[in-house]
């Protein structure tokens, strides 16, 4: 299965700021590209913290993109996937209530059955001994998914990069600074396979609206 990471950051590498409101990094041109990329994938994954903080719907609104998916034999919406270490997911989140695609929640086996039962009313549940990117990719692959778009947040992105489970990385940089030391960065601290001694392969750099968009290939 192909795994694509897509992220937007400020010029100083932040995914968000420290205010209660979600920081909008992308301009309309970048958003249009991201929505098309979503429409080309089988499933989209975001972390539980992103769901609680931003409450995204993660559905495809564009009628043309929905029609293209139907022609390809796909559901009009992507399958939606999240990871939660505790199961602390309100069942009224838009992740669960909106869209025609399947909803899948990965939980560790240690989560109490009462929590699993509550979530199972609104989504499919997969329990794992430990939440790892490799286990998630293998499980989704076994279910017939051919492509997965991972959009964050920092912990989830770090998990996939650290385990070297990313095939392609799309990074959009917004032309402004957040300037807050405690703001969430692209990834959390970790032991990443791509560092000073091993670089990602740059495929292209483009101007998209007022943003710089880079695309990298990562060899597993």
CSV table of C-alpha atoms in Angstrom, one decimal:
chain,number,residue,atom,x,y,z
A,1,UNK,CA,0.0,0.0,0.0
A,2,UNK,CA,1.2,3.5,-0.9
A,3,UNK,CA,1.5,5.9,2.1
A,4,UNK,CA,1.5,9.6,1.4
A,5,UNK,CA,2.0,12.3,4.1
A,6,UNK,CA,0.6,15.7,3.3
A,7,UNK,CA,1.3,18.6,5.7
A,8,UNK,CA,1.3,22.4,5.7
A,9,UNK,CA,3.6,24.4,8.0
A,10,UNK,CA,4.4,28.0,8.7
A,11,UNK,CA,7.8,29.4,7.7
A,12,UNK,CA,9.1,28.4,11.1
A,13,UNK,CA,7.9,24.9,10.9
A,14,UNK,CA,4.7,25.0,12.9
A,15,UNK,CA,1.5,23.0,12.2
A,16,UNK,CA,-0.6,25.3,14.4
A,17,UNK,CA,-0.4,28.0,16.9
A,18,UNK,CA,-1.4,28.2,20.6
A,19,UNK,CA,-4.7,29.9,20.2
A,20,UNK,CA,-8.0,28.0,20.6
A,21,UNK,CA,-8.9,28.5,16.9
A,22,UNK,CA,-7.4,26.3,14.2
A,23,UNK,CA,-4.6,28.1,12.3
A,24,UNK,CA,-5.4,28.2,8.6
A,25,UNK,CA,-2.0,27.7,6.8
A,26,UNK,CA,-3.1,26.9,3.3
A,27,UNK,CA,-4.4,29.3,0.7
A,28,UNK,CA,-7.3,28.4,-1.7
A,29,UNK,CA,-4.9,27.1,-4.4
A,30,UNK,CA,-3.2,24.7,-2.0
A,31,UNK,CA,-6.5,23.6,-0.5
A,32,UNK,CA,-7.7,22.7,-4.0
A,33,UNK,CA,-4.6,20.5,-4.6
A,34,UNK,CA,-5.0,18.8,-1.2
A,35,UNK,CA,-8.6,18.0,-1.9
A,36,UNK,CA,-7.7,16.5,-5.2
A,37,UNK,CA,-5.0,14.4,-3.5
A,38,UNK,CA,-7.5,13.3,-1.0
A,39,UNK,CA,-9.9,12.3,-3.8
A,40,UNK,CA,-7.2,10.1,-5.4
A,41,UNK,CA,-6.6,8.1,-2.2
A,42,UNK,CA,-8.6,5.2,-0.7
A,43,UNK,CA,-8.3,6.3,2.9
A,44,UNK,CA,-7.2,9.3,5.1
A,45,UNK,CA,-5.7,9.2,8.5
A,46,UNK,CA,-5.5,11.8,11.3
A,47,UNK,CA,-4.7,11.4,15.0
A,48,UNK,CA,-7.3,11.6,17.8
A,49,UNK,CA,-5.9,14.9,19.1
A,50,UNK,CA,-6.5,16.5,15.7
A,51,UNK,CA,-10.1,15.2,15.8
A,52,UNK,CA,-10.7,16.6,19.2
A,53,UNK,CA,-9.0,19.9,18.5
A,54,UNK,CA,-10.2,20.7,15.0
A,55,UNK,CA,-13.3,18.4,14.5
A,56,UNK,CA,-12.6,17.9,10.7
A,57,UNK,CA,-15.2,16.2,8.6
A,58,UNK,CA,-12.6,14.8,6.1
A,59,UNK,CA,-15.2,14.4,3.4
A,60,UNK,CA,-15.1,15.3,-0.3
A,61,UNK,CA,-17.4,18.2,-1.1
A,62,UNK,CA,-16.5,18.8,-4.7
A,63,UNK,CA,-19.2,17.1,-6.9
A,64,UNK,CA,-16.7,16.6,-9.8
A,65,UNK,CA,-14.2,14.8,-7.6
A,66,UNK,CA,-17.0,12.7,-6.1
A,67,UNK,CA,-18.2,11.8,-9.6
A,68,UNK,CA,-14.6,10.8,-10.6
A,69,UNK,CA,-14.4,8.4,-7.6
A,70,UNK,CA,-17.7,6.8,-8.5
A,71,UNK,CA,-16.5,6.3,-12.1
A,72,UNK,CA,-13.4,4.5,-10.7
A,73,UNK,CA,-15.6,2.2,-8.6
A,74,UNK,CA,-14.9,4.0,-5.3
A,75,UNK,CA,-17.1,5.3,-2.6
A,76,UNK,CA,-17.7,9.1,-3.1
A,77,UNK,CA,-15.9,9.7,0.2
A,78,UNK,CA,-12.7,8.2,1.5
A,79,UNK,CA,-12.5,5.8,4.3
A,80,UNK,CA,-11.5,7.7,7.5
A,81,UNK,CA,-9.0,6.3,9.9
A,82,UNK,CA,-7.8,7.5,13.3
A,83,UNK,CA,-5.5,6.2,16.1
A,84,UNK,CA,-6.3,6.7,19.8
A,85,UNK,CA,-4.3,5.4,22.7
A,86,UNK,CA,-7.2,5.9,25.2
A,87,UNK,CA,-10.4,5.8,23.2
A,88,UNK,CA,-11.2,9.4,24.3
A,89,UNK,CA,-13.2,10.2,21.2
A,90,UNK,CA,-16.6,11.9,21.4
A,91,UNK,CA,-19.0,10.0,19.2
A,92,UNK,CA,-20.6,13.2,17.9
A,93,UNK,CA,-17.4,14.2,16.1
A,94,UNK,CA,-17.8,15.0,12.4
A,95,UNK,CA,-15.3,12.2,11.7
A,96,UNK,CA,-18.1,9.8,12.7
A,97,UNK,CA,-21.2,11.6,11.6
A,98,UNK,CA,-20.3,12.9,8.1
A,99,UNK,CA,-19.4,11.1,4.9
A,100,UNK,CA,-20.3,7.9,3.2
A,101,UNK,CA,-16.9,6.2,3.7
A,102,UNK,CA,-16.0,3.6,6.3
A,103,UNK,CA,-14.8,4.9,9.6
A,104,UNK,CA,-12.0,2.9,11.3
A,105,UNK,CA,-10.6,3.5,14.8
A,106,UNK,CA,-7.3,1.8,15.9
A,107,UNK,CA,-7.1,1.2,19.6
A,108,UNK,CA,-4.6,-0.6,21.8
A,109,UNK,CA,-5.8,-3.8,23.4
A,110,UNK,CA,-5.5,-2.2,26.8
A,111,UNK,CA,-8.5,0.1,26.2
A,112,UNK,CA,-11.5,-1.1,28.3
A,113,UNK,CA,-14.3,-3.0,26.6
A,114,UNK,CA,-16.8,-0.3,27.7
A,115,UNK,CA,-14.9,2.3,25.7
A,116,UNK,CA,-14.6,0.0,22.7
A,117,UNK,CA,-18.3,-0.8,22.8
A,118,UNK,CA,-19.2,2.9,22.8
A,119,UNK,CA,-17.0,3.6,19.7
A,120,UNK,CA,-18.1,0.5,17.9
A,121,UNK,CA,-21.6,2.0,17.6
A,122,UNK,CA,-20.3,4.7,15.2
A,123,UNK,CA,-17.2,3.0,13.5
A,124,UNK,CA,-15.3,-0.1,12.9
A,125,UNK,CA,-12.7,-0.9,15.6
A,126,UNK,CA,-9.3,-2.6,15.2
A,127,UNK,CA,-7.4,-3.4,18.4
A,128,UNK,CA,-3.6,-3.9,18.4
A,129,UNK,CA,-1.1,-4.9,21.1
A,130,UNK,CA,0.6,-1.6,20.3
A,131,UNK,CA,-0.2,1.2,18.0
A,132,UNK,CA,2.5,1.3,15.3
A,133,UNK,CA,2.5,2.7,11.8
A,134,UNK,CA,3.5,-0.7,10.4
A,135,UNK,CA,0.6,-2.5,12.0
A,136,UNK,CA,-1.9,0.1,10.8
A,137,UNK,CA,-0.6,-0.1,7.2
A,138,UNK,CA,-0.6,-3.9,7.2
A,139,UNK,CA,-4.1,-4.0,8.6
A,140,UNK,CA,-5.4,-1.5,6.0
A,141,UNK,CA,-3.6,-3.3,3.3
A,142,UNK,CA,-5.2,-6.6,4.3
A,143,UNK,CA,-8.6,-4.9,3.9
A,144,UNK,CA,-7.9,-4.0,0.3
A,145,UNK,CA,-6.8,-0.4,0.7
A,146,UNK,CA,-4.2,0.6,-1.9
A,147,UNK,CA,-3.4,4.1,-0.8
A,148,UNK,CA,-3.4,6.0,2.5
A,149,UNK,CA,-3.1,9.8,3.0
A,150,UNK,CA,-1.7,10.7,6.4
A,151,UNK,CA,-2.4,14.3,7.5
A,152,UNK,CA,-1.3,14.6,11.1
A,153,UNK,CA,-0.9,15.8,13.8
A,154,UNK,CA,2.7,15.9,15.0
A,155,UNK,CA,2.6,12.6,16.9
A,156,UNK,CA,1.0,10.7,14.1
A,157,UNK,CA,3.4,12.1,11.4
A,158,UNK,CA,6.3,11.4,13.6
A,159,UNK,CA,5.1,7.8,14.1
A,160,UNK,CA,5.0,7.1,10.3
A,161,UNK,CA,8.3,8.9,9.6
A,162,UNK,CA,10.1,7.2,12.4
A,163,UNK,CA,9.0,3.8,11.4
A,164,UNK,CA,9.9,4.6,7.8
A,165,UNK,CA,6.4,3.8,6.5
A,166,UNK,CA,6.1,6.8,4.2
A,167,UNK,CA,6.5,6.6,0.4
A,168,UNK,CA,5.8,10.2,-0.5
A,169,UNK,CA,5.8,13.4,1.4
A,170,UNK,CA,4.0,16.6,0.3
A,171,UNK,CA,5.0,19.6,2.3
A,172,UNK,CA,3.5,23.1,1.8
A,173,UNK,CA,5.1,26.1,3.5
A,174,UNK,CA,3.0,29.2,4.3
A,175,UNK,CA,4.8,32.6,4.0
A,176,UNK,CA,4.5,33.7,7.6
A,177,UNK,CA,5.8,32.9,11.1
A,178,UNK,CA,4.0,31.6,14.1
A,179,UNK,CA,6.8,32.6,16.5
A,180,UNK,CA,5.5,30.6,19.5
A,181,UNK,CA,8.0,28.3,21.1
A,182,UNK,CA,5.4,25.8,22.4
A,183,UNK,CA,3.4,25.6,19.1
A,184,UNK,CA,3.1,22.1,17.6
A,185,UNK,CA,5.9,21.4,15.1
A,186,UNK,CA,5.8,19.1,12.0
A,187,UNK,CA,6.9,16.1,14.1
A,188,UNK,CA,7.7,15.3,17.7
A,189,UNK,CA,11.2,14.5,18.9
A,190,UNK,CA,12.3,11.1,17.6
A,191,UNK,CA,14.9,8.9,15.9
A,192,UNK,CA,14.1,9.4,12.2
A,193,UNK,CA,15.7,7.4,9.4
A,194,UNK,CA,16.1,10.5,7.3
A,195,UNK,CA,18.6,12.8,8.9
A,196,UNK,CA,22.0,14.3,8.2
A,197,UNK,CA,23.4,11.0,6.8
A,198,UNK,CA,20.4,10.1,4.7
A,199,UNK,CA,18.3,12.6,2.8
A,200,UNK,CA,14.9,12.4,1.2
A,201,UNK,CA,14.8,12.6,-2.6
A,202,UNK,CA,13.3,15.9,-3.7
A,203,UNK,CA,11.0,15.3,-6.7
A,204,UNK,CA,9.7,18.9,-7.3
A,205,UNK,CA,9.3,22.4,-5.9
A,206,UNK,CA,6.4,24.5,-7.1
A,207,UNK,CA,4.7,27.8,-6.3
A,208,UNK,CA,1.0,27.2,-5.4
A,209,UNK,CA,-0.7,30.5,-4.7
A,210,UNK,CA,1.5,32.2,-2.2
A,211,UNK,CA,2.9,28.9,-0.9
A,212,UNK,CA,5.9,26.8,-1.7
A,213,UNK,CA,5.0,23.1,-2.2
A,214,UNK,CA,7.7,20.5,-2.1
A,215,UNK,CA,7.3,16.8,-2.9
A,216,UNK,CA,9.7,14.2,-1.7
A,217,UNK,CA,10.2,10.5,-2.3
A,218,UNK,CA,11.2,8.3,0.6
A,219,UNK,CA,12.7,4.9,-0.1
A,220,UNK,CA,11.6,2.3,2.4
